[in-house]
Short mmCIF file of C-alpha atoms in Angstrom, two decimals:
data_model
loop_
_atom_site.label_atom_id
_atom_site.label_comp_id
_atom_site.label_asym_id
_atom_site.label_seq_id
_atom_site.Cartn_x
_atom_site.Cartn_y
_atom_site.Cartn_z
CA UNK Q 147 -3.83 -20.52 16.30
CA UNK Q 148 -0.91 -20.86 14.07
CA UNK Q 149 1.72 -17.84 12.80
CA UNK Q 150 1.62 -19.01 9.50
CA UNK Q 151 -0.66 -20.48 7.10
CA UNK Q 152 -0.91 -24.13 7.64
CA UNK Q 153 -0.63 -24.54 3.48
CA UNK Q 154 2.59 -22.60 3.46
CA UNK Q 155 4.49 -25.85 3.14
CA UNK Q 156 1.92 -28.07 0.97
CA UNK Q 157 3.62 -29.18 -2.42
CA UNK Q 158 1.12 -26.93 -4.94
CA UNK Q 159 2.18 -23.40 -3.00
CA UNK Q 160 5.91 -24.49 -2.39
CA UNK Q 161 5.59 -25.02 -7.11
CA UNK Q 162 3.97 -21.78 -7.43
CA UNK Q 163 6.68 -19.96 -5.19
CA UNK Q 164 9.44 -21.54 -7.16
CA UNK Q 165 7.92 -19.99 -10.64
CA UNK Q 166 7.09 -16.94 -9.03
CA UNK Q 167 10.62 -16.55 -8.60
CA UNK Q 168 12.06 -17.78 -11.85
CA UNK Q 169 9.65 -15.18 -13.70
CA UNK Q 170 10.84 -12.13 -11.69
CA UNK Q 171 14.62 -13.67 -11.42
CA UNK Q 172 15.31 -11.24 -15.16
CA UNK Q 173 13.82 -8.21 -13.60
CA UNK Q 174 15.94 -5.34 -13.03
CA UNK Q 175 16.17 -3.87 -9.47
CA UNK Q 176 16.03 -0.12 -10.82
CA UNK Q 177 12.36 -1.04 -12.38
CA UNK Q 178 10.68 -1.81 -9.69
CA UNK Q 179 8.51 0.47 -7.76
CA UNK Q 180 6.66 -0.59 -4.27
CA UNK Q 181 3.50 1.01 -3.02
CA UNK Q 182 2.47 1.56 0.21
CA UNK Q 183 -0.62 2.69 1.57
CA UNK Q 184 0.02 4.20 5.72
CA UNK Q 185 -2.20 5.19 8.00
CA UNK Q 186 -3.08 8.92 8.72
CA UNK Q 187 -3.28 11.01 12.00
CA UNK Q 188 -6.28 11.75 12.97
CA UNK Q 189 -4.55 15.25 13.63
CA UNK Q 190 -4.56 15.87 9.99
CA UNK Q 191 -8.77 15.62 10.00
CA UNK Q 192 -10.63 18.95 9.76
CA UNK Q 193 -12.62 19.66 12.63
CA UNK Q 194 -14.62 22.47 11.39
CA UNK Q 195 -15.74 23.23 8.08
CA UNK Q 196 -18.23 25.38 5.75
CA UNK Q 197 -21.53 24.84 4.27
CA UNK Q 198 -24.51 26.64 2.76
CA UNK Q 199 -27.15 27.64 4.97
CA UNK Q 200 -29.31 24.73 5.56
CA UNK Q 201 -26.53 22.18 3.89
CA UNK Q 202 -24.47 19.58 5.47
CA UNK Q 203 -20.26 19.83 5.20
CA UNK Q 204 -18.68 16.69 4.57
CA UNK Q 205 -15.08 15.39 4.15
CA UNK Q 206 -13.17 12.08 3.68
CA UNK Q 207 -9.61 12.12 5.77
CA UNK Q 208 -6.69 12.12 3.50
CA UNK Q 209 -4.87 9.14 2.18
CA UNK Q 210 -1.77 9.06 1.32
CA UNK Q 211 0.35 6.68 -1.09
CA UNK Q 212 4.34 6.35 -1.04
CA UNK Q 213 6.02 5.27 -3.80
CA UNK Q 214 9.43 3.59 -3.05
CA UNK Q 215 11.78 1.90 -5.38
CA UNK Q 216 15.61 1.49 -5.61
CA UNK Q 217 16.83 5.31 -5.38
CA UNK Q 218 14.48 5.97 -2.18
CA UNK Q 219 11.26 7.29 -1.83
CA UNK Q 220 9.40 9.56 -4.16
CA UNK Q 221 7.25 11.79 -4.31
CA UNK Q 222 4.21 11.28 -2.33
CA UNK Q 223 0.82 11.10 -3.50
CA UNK Q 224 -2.29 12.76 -1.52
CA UNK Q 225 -5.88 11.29 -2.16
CA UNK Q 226 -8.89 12.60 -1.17
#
């Protein structure tokens, strides 16, 4: 087993890195936005809930997305 992908260093991915780069080299740093997707404690799951008589309750656990970018992190975004 290998740490990296054993094409990392063939000649087709090493031409598609280099004009990866030249068409993000313009882009300014203040317009870019990452996303990130972390995982939730189970903490934050419901353990009880209500239902009509005779009716099963059901829930997802929440997900949650950041938004990060060059002046920090904003606002984060709850999912159900």
């Amino acid at each position: 087993k290998k740490l990296h992908a054993a094409e990392k260093e063939s000649e087709s991915v090493q031409k598609k890195r280099v004009e990866f780069w030249r068409s993000i080299r313009d882009f300014s740093i203040n317009n870019l936005v990452f996303i990130d997707k972390p995982g939730v404690n189970l903490a934050m799951i419901r353990w009880y809930a209500r239902a009509l008589k005779g009716e099963r309750a059901r829930g997802n656990p929440p997900k949650m997305l950041y938004f990060s970018g060059y002046g920090g992190i904003y606002q984060p975004l709850w999912t159900r």
